[in-house]
Short mmCIF file of C-alpha atoms and ligand atoms in Angstrom, two decimals:
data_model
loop_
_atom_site.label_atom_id
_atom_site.label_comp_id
_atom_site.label_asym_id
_atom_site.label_seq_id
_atom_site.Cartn_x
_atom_site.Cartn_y
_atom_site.Cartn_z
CA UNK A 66 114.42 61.33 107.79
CA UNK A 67 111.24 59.71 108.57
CA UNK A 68 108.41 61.76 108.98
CA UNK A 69 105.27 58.86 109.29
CA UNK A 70 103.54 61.10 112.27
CA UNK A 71 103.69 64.74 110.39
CA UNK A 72 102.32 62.74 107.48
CA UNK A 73 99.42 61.11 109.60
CA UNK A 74 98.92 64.14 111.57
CA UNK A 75 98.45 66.29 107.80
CA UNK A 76 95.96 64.45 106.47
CA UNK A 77 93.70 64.49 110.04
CA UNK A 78 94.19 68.07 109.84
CA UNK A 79 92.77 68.44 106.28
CA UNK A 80 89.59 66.76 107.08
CA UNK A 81 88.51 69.47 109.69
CA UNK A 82 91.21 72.67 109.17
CA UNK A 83 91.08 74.07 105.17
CA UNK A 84 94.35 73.40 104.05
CA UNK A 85 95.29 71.40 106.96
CA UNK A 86 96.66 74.64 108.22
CA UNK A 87 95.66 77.39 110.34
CA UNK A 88 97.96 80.38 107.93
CA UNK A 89 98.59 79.51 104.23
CA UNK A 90 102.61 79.45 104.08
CA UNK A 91 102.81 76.81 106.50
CA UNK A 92 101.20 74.32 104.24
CA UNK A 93 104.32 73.78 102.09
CA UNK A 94 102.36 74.81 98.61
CA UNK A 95 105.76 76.64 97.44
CA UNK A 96 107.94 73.57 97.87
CA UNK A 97 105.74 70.62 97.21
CA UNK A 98 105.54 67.91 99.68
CA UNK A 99 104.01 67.07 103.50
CA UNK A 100 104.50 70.45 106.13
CA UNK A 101 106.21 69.64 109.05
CA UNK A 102 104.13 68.98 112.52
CA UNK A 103 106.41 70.54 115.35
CA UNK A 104 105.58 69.22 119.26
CA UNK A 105 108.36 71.42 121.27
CA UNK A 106 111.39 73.62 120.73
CA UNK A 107 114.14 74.65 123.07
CA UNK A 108 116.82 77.00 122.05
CA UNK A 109 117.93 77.32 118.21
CA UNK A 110 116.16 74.03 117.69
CA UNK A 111 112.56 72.37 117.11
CA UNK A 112 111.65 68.94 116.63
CA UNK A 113 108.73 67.68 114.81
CA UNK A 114 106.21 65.09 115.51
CA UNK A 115 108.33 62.02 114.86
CA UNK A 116 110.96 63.66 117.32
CA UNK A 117 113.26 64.62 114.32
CA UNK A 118 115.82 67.69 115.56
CA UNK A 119 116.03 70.83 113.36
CA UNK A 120 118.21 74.03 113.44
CA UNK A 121 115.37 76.53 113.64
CA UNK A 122 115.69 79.47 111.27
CA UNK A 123 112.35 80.23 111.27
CA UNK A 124 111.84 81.35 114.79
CA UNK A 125 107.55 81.57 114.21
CA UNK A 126 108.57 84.06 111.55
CA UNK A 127 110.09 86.39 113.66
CA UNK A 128 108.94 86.98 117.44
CA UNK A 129 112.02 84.76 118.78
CA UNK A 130 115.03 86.69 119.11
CA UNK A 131 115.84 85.05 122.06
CA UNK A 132 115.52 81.36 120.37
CA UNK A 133 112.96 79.16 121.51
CA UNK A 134 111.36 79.22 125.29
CA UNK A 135 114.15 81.39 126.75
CA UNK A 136 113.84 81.09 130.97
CA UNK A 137 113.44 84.66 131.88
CA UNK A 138 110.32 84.81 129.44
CA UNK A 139 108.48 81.73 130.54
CA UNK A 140 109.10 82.25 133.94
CA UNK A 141 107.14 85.78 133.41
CA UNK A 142 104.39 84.00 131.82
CA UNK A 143 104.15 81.58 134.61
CA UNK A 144 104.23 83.75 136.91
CA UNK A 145 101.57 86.12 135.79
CA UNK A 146 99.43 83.55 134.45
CA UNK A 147 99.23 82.44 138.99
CA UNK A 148 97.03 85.45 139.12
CA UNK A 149 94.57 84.87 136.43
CA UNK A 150 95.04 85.03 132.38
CA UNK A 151 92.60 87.91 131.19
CA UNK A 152 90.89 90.62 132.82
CA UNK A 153 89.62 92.68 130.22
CA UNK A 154 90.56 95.74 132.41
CA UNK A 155 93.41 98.25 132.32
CA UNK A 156 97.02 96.57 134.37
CA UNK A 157 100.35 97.24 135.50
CA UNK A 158 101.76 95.40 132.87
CA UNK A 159 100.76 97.01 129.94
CA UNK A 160 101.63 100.35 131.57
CA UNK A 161 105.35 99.35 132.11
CA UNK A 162 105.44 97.84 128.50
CA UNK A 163 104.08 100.83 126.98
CA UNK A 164 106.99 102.81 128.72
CA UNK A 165 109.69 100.67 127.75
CA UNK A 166 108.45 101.32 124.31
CA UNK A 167 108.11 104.48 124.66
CA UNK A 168 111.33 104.80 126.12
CA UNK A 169 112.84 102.77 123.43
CA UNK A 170 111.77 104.45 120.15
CA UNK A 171 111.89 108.24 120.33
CA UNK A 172 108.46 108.33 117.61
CA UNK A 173 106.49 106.86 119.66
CA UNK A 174 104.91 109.24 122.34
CA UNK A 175 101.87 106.58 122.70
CA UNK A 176 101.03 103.23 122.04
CA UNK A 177 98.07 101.00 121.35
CA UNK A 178 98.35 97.16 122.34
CA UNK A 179 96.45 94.74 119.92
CA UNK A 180 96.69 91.33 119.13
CA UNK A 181 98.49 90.59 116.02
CA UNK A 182 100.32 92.52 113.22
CA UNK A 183 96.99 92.42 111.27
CA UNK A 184 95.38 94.33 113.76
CA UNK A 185 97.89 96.98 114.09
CA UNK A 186 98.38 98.09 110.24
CA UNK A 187 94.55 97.66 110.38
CA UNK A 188 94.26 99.74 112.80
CA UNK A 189 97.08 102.94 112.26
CA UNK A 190 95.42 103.14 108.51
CA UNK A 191 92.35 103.78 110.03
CA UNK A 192 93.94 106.17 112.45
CA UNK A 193 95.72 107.90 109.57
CA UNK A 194 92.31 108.01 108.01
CA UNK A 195 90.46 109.66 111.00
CA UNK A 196 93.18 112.06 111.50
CA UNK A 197 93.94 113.29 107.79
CA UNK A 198 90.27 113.18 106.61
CA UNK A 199 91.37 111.21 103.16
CA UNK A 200 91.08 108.16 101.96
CA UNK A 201 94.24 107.28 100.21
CA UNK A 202 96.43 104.86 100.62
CA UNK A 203 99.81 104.46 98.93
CA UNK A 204 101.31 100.75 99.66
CA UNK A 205 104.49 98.97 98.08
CA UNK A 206 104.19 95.67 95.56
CA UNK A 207 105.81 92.46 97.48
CA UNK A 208 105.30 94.21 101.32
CA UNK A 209 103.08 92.96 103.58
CA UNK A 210 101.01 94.41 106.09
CA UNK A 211 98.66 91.54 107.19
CA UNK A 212 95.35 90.32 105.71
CA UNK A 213 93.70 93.20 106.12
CA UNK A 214 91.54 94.23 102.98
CA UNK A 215 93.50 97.32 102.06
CA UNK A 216 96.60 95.88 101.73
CA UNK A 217 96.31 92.88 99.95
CA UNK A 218 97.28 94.12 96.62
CA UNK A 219 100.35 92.72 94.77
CA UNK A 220 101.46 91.77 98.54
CA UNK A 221 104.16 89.70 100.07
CA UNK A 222 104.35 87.04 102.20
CA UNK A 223 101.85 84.11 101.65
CA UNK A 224 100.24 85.73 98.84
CA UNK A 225 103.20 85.87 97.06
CA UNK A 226 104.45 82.17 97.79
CA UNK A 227 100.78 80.93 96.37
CA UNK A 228 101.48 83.21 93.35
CA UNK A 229 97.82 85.40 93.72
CA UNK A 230 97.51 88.47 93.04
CA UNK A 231 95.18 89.70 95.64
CA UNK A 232 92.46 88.18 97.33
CA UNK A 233 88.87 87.01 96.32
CA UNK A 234 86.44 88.76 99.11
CA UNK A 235 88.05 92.30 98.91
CA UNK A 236 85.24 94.71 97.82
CA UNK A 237 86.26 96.73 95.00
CA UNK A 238 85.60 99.43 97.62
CA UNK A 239 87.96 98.85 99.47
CA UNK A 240 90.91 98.04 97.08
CA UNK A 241 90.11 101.46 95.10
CA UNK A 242 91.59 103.86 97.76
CA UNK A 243 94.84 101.70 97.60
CA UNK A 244 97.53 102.79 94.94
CA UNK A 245 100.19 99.98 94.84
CA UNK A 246 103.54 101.58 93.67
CA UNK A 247 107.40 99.54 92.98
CA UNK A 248 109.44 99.85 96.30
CA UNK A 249 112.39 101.97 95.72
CA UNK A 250 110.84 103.92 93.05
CA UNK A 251 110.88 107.50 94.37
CA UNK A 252 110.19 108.65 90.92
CA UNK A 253 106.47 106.77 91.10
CA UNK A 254 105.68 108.06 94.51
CA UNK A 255 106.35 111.50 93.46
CA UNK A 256 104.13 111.30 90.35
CA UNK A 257 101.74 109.52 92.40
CA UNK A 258 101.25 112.69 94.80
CA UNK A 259 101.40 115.37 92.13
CA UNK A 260 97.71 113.66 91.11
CA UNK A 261 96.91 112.88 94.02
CA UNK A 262 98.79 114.52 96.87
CA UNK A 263 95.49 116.31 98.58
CA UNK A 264 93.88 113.12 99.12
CA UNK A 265 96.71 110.73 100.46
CA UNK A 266 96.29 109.28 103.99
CA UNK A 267 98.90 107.38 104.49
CA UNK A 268 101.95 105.96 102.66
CA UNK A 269 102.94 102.87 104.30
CA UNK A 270 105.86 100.70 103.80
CA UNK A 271 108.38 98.29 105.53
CA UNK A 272 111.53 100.02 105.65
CA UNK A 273 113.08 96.97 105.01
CA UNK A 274 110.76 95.11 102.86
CA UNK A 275 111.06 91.47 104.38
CA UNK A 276 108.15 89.51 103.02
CA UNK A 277 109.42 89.51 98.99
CA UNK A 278 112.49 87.63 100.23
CA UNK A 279 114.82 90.72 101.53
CA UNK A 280 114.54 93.95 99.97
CA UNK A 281 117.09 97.33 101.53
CA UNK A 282 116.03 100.29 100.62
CA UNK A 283 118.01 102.54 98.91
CA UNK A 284 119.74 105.20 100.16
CA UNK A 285 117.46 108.11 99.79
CA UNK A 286 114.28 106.38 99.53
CA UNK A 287 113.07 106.57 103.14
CA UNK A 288 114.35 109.93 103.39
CA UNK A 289 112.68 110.94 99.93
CA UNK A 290 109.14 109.40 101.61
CA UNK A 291 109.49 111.18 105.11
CA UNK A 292 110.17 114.67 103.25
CA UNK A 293 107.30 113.93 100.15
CA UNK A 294 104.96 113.07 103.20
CA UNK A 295 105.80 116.56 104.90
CA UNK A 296 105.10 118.30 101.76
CA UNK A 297 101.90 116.58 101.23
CA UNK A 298 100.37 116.31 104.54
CA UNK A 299 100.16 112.62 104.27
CA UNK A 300 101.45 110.58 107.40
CA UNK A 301 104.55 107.85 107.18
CA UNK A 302 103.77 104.92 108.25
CA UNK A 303 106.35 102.48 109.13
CA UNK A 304 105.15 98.77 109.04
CA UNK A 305 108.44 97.47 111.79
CA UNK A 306 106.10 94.24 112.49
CA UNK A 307 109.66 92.52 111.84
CA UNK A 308 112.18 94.98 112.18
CA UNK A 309 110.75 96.30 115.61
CA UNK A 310 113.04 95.47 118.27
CA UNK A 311 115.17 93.07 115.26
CA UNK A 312 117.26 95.66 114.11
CA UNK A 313 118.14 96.92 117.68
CA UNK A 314 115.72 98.56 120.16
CA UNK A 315 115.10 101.54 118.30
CA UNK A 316 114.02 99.36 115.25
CA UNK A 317 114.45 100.22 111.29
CA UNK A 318 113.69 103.71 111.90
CA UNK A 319 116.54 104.21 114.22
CA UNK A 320 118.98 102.30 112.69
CA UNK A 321 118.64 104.74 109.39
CA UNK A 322 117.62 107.38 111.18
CA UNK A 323 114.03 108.59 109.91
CA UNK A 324 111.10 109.36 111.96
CA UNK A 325 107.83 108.01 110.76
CA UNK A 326 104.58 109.39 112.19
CA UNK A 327 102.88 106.30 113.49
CA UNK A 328 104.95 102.59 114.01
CA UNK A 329 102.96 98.94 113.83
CA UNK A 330 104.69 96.29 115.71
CA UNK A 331 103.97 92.67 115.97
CA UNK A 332 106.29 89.40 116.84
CA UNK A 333 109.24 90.40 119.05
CA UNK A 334 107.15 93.11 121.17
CA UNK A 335 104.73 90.10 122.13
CA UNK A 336 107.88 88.03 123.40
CA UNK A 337 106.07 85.11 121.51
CA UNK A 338 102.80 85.33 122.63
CA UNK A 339 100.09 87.26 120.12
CA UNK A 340 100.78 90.70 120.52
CA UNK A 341 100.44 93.62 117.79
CA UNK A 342 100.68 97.16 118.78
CA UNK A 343 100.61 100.89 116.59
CA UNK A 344 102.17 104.13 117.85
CA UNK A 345 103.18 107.82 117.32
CA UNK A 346 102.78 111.23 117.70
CA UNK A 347 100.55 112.09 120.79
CA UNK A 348 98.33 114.24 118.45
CA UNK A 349 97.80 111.70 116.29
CA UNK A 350 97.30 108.88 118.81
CA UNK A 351 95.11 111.39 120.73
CA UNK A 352 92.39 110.72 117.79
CA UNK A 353 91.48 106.86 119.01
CA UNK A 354 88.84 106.07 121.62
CA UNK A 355 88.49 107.11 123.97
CA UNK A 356 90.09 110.25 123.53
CA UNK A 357 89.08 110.75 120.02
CA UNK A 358 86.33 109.69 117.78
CA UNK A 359 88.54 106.83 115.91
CA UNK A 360 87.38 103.83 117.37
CA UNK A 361 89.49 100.63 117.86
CA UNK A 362 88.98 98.21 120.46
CA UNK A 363 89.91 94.21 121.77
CA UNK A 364 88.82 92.09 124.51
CA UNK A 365 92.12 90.70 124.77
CA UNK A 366 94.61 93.58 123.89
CA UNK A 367 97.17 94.32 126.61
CA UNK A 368 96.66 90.34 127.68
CA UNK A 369 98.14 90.21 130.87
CA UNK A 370 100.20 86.97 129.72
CA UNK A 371 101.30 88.60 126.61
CA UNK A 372 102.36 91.90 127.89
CA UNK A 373 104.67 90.17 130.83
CA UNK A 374 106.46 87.90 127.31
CA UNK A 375 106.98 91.18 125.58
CA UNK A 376 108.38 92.67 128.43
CA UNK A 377 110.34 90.14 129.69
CA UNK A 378 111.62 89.97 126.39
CA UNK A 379 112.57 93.66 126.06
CA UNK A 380 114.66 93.48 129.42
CA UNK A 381 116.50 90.87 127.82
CA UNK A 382 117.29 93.13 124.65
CA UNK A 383 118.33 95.78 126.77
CA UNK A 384 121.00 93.76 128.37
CA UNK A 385 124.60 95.95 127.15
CA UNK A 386 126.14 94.05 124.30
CA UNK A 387 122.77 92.23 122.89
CA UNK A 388 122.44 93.36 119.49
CA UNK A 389 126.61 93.68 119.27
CA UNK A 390 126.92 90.57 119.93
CA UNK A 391 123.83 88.91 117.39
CA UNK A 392 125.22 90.80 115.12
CA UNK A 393 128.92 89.82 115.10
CA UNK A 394 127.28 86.14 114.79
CA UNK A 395 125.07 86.99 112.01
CA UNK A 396 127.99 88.55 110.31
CA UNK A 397 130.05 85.92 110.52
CA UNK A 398 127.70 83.46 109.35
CA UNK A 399 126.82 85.71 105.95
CA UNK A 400 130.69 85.70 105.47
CA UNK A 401 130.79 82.16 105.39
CA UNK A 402 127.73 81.98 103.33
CA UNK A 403 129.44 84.35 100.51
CA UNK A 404 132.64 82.27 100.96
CA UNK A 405 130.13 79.09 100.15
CA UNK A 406 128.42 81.08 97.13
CA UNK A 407 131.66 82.50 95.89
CA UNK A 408 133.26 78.89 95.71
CA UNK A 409 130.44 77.46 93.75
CA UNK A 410 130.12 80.70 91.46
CA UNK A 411 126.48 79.99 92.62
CA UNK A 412 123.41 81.79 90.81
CA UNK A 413 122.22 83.10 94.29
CA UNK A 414 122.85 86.00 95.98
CA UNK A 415 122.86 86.56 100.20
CA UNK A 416 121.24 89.75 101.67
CA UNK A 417 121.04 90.58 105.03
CA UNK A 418 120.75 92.97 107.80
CA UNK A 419 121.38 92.23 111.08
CA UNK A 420 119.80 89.11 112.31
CA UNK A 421 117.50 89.00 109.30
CA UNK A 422 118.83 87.28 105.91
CA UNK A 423 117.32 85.86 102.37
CA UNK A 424 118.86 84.21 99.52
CA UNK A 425 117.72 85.49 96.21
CA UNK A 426 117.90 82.56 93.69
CA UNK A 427 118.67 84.44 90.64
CA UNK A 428 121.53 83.60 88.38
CA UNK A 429 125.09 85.48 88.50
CA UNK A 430 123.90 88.69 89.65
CA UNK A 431 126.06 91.15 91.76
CA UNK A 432 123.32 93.48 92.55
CA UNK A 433 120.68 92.78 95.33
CA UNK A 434 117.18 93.04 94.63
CA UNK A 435 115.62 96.24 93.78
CA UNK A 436 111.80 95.34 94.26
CA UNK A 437 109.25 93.16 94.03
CA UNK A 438 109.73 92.44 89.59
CA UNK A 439 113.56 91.17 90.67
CA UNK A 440 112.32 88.62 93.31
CA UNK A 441 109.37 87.84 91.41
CA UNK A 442 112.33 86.19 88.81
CA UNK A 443 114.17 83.96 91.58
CA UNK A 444 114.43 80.05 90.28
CA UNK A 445 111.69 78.64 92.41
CA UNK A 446 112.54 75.39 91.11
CA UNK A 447 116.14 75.55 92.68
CA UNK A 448 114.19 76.56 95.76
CA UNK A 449 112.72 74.25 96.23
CA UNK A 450 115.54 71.57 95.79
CA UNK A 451 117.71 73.84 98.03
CA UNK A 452 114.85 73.82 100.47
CA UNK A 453 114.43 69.99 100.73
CA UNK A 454 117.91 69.00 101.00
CA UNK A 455 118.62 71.40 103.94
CA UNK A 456 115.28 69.80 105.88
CA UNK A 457 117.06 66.61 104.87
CA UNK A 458 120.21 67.58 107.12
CA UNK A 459 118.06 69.30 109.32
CA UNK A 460 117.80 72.66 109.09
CA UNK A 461 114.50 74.15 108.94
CA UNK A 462 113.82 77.27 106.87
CA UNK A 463 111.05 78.99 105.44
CA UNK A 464 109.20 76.75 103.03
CA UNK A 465 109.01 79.73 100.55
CA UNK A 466 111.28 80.79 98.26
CA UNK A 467 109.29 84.95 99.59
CA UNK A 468 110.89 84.33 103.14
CA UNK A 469 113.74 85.65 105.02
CA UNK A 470 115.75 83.31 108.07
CA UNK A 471 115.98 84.74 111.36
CA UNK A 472 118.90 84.24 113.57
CA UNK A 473 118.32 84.11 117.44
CA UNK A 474 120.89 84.55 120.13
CA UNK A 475 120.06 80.86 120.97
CA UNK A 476 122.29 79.99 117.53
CA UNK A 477 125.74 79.58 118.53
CA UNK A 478 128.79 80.24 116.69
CA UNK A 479 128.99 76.30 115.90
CA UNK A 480 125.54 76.03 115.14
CA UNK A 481 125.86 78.79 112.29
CA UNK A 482 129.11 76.98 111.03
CA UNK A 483 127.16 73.86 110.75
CA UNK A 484 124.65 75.52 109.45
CA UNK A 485 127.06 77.29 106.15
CA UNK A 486 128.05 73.90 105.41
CA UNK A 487 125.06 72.29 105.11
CA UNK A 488 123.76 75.48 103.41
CA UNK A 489 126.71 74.72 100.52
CA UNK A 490 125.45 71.09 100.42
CA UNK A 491 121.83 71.69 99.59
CA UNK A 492 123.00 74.50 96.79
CA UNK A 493 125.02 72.19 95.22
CA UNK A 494 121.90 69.60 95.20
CA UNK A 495 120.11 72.31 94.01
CA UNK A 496 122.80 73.24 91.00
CA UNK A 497 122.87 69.80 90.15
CA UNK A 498 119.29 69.98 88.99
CA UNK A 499 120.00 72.93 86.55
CA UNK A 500 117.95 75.97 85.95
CA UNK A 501 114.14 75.91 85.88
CA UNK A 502 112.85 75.66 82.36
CA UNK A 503 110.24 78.24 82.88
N1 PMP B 1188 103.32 93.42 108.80
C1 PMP B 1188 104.45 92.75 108.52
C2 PMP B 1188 105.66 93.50 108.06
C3 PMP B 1188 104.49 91.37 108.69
O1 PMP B 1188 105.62 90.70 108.41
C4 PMP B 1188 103.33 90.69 109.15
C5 PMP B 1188 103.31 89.19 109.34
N2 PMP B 1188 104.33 88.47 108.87
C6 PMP B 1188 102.19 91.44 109.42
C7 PMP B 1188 102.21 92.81 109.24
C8 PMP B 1188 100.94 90.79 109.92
O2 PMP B 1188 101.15 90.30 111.21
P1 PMP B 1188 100.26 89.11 111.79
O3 PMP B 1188 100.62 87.89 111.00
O4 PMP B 1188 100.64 89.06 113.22
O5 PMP B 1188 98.83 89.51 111.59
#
């Protein structure tokens, strides 16, 4: 596959954009090589700047559920946009978004519309803050909850793909009232509290930890969290920036069944357009400004553009048989995938849940991952082999061996079966290559 123009198009960017990029992952650091330029998308596919067609699996690293420029959405977008793109005042839209939310996720009695995931972890830690009057935070090694400086220890995401383990520019200050703690490790969490417990905020976490590849939790451990949180007087915070809306309307929290006190959401909610919003309890949302004396504030939250994508995108959702139906696909396509790993007696193993899914590149194991320490161990250098032989054929995935694939309802049935098979290709360019030395 030629790819002169992404090439060309790279190197102009690196001369005026650090990096060439405008967020670190897309710069193709954990696979080597050129990062693709895209110019349009339609459906399950993009195509880059030298018109080459890919199977999107990336969908912008979440938001698009729906696949790429789905009618109903853009047609909102236009439409809206006739009467102006930002007012900077209160609007209809927002309102009726807000409700479907509301109406959608029985924790949230109020929400908060910002403008990016960042913002809204950002933001419900201060919340937490204002509202508990401590200072403690208790975060997870390998999640991610945005740039923000609290949470950048041991993350996921980017910061695990360029192998740092935090970020230069955090104050010690601010990094002391985190405690980073392994994911699944009730145990740690427990002990944590016992020295602690009268002076923790907030434990946050995503309840499915999708930024160190794909971590479940296990059964217990958000249950164990919601009930040490009760006893402690610290609030839960669930980080559902991907799972909100992904793993059905009611999110992570209603598909296990565990109520956290205050919700961040990001991608889907925004339809595609930058959206980030946090919600919860009305006592606890009754704390921010106006109403209360935590202040957070945007001059483009509730963007009339962006609130008529997230809505338009939620009606879609809602239609009867959406998530039954993404889900029968997805599960169909992870069969096939195991049938492909099980014929190669491939050192890789397939998680997933729902739409979401993540190979784990670690040699003959049965078990998923448990945390953060087992990803950290996946053969990067098979990655990255597996990586460039699927762009090769076409399919585009994350370029980061820390980075789950997203199925849309724009992937067909055929599209998925394509997909398997090309998926068994790449591994067995990748097996040919042998284990990394390291
Ligand atoms: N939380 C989670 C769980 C995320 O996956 C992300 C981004 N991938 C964020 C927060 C930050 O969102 P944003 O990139 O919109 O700032």
């Amino acid at each position: 596959m030629k790819r002169e123009r992404s090439r060309k198009l790279y190197s102009k960017a690196c001369a005026v954009i650090p990096g060439g990029v405008s967020s670190p992952v897309r710069a193709f650091k954990g696979v080597g090589g050129d990062p693709l330029f895209l110019q349009r998308a339609e459906g399950a596919f993009v195509y880059d700047a030298d018109n080459n067609r890919y199977i999107d699996y990336v969908g912008s690293w979440g938001p698009l559920i729906l696949g790429h420029a789905p009618g109903p959405v853009l047609e909102a977008i236009e439409r809206t946009a006739r009467n102006g793109t930002s007012f900077g005042a209160a609007t209809l839209k927002e309102v009726e978004l807000a409700e479907k939310v509301v109406e959608c996720v029985p924790s949230i009695d109020q929400i908060r519309f910002v403008n990016s995931g960042t913002e809204a972890t950002m933001s419900a830690l201060r919340l937490a803050r204002g509202f508990t009057g401590r200072d403690l935070l208790i975060k997870f090694s390998g999640c991610y909850h945005g740039h923000a400086d609290a949470f950048l220890s041991d993350a996921g995401s980017g910061v695990a793909t360029l192998g740092i383990p935090g970020s230069a520019g955090v104050p010690a200050g601010a990094a002391r009232d985190t405690i980073t703690l392994p994911y699944n490790n009730l145990g740690a969490v427990e002990e944590t509290l016992q020295e602690h417990g009268d002076k923790v905020a907030a434990i946050i976490l995503e309840p499915v930890a999708c930024n160190m590849g794909m971590v479940l939790p296990h059964k217990g451990f958000l249950e164990g969290l919601r009930t040490l949180c009760d006893k402690w007087g610290a609030l839960l915070i669930f980080d559902e920036v991907i799972t909100g809306f992904r793993l059905g309307l009611g999110g992570a929290q209603g598909h296990f069944g565990i109520t956290p006190d205050l919700s961040t959401f990001g991608k889907i909610i925004g339809g595609g357009l930058p959206v980030g919003a946090y919600g919860g309890r009305a006592d606890i949302m009754a704390k921010i400004a106006p109403t209360g004396p935590v202040y957070q504030a945007g001059t483009l939250s509730g963007n009339p553009l962006a609130m008529a994508a997230g809505l338009a995108t939620l009606e879609q959702l809602s239609a009867p048989g959406f998530y039954e139906d993404l889900e029968a696909r997805s599960a169909s396509f992870s069969r096939q995938l195991n049938d492909v790993l099980a014929a190669r007696d491939t050192p890789a193993y397939l998680n997933r849940i729902g739409s979401i899914f993540y190979l784990w590149f670690k040699p003959h194991q049965s078990e998923g991952p448990r945390d953060y320490g087992d990803i950290k161990s996946a053969d990067s250098e098979r990655f990255k082999r597996y990586f460039a032989s699927l762009l090769e054929q076409g399919i585009w995935t994350a370029p980061s061996a820390f980075e789950v694939g997203f199925i849309s309802a724009a992937h067909t049935q055929s599209l998925l079966d394509s997909t398997a098979t090309a998926m068994g290709k790449a591994l067995d360019v990748s097996l040919a290559g042998g284990p990394s030395k390291a």
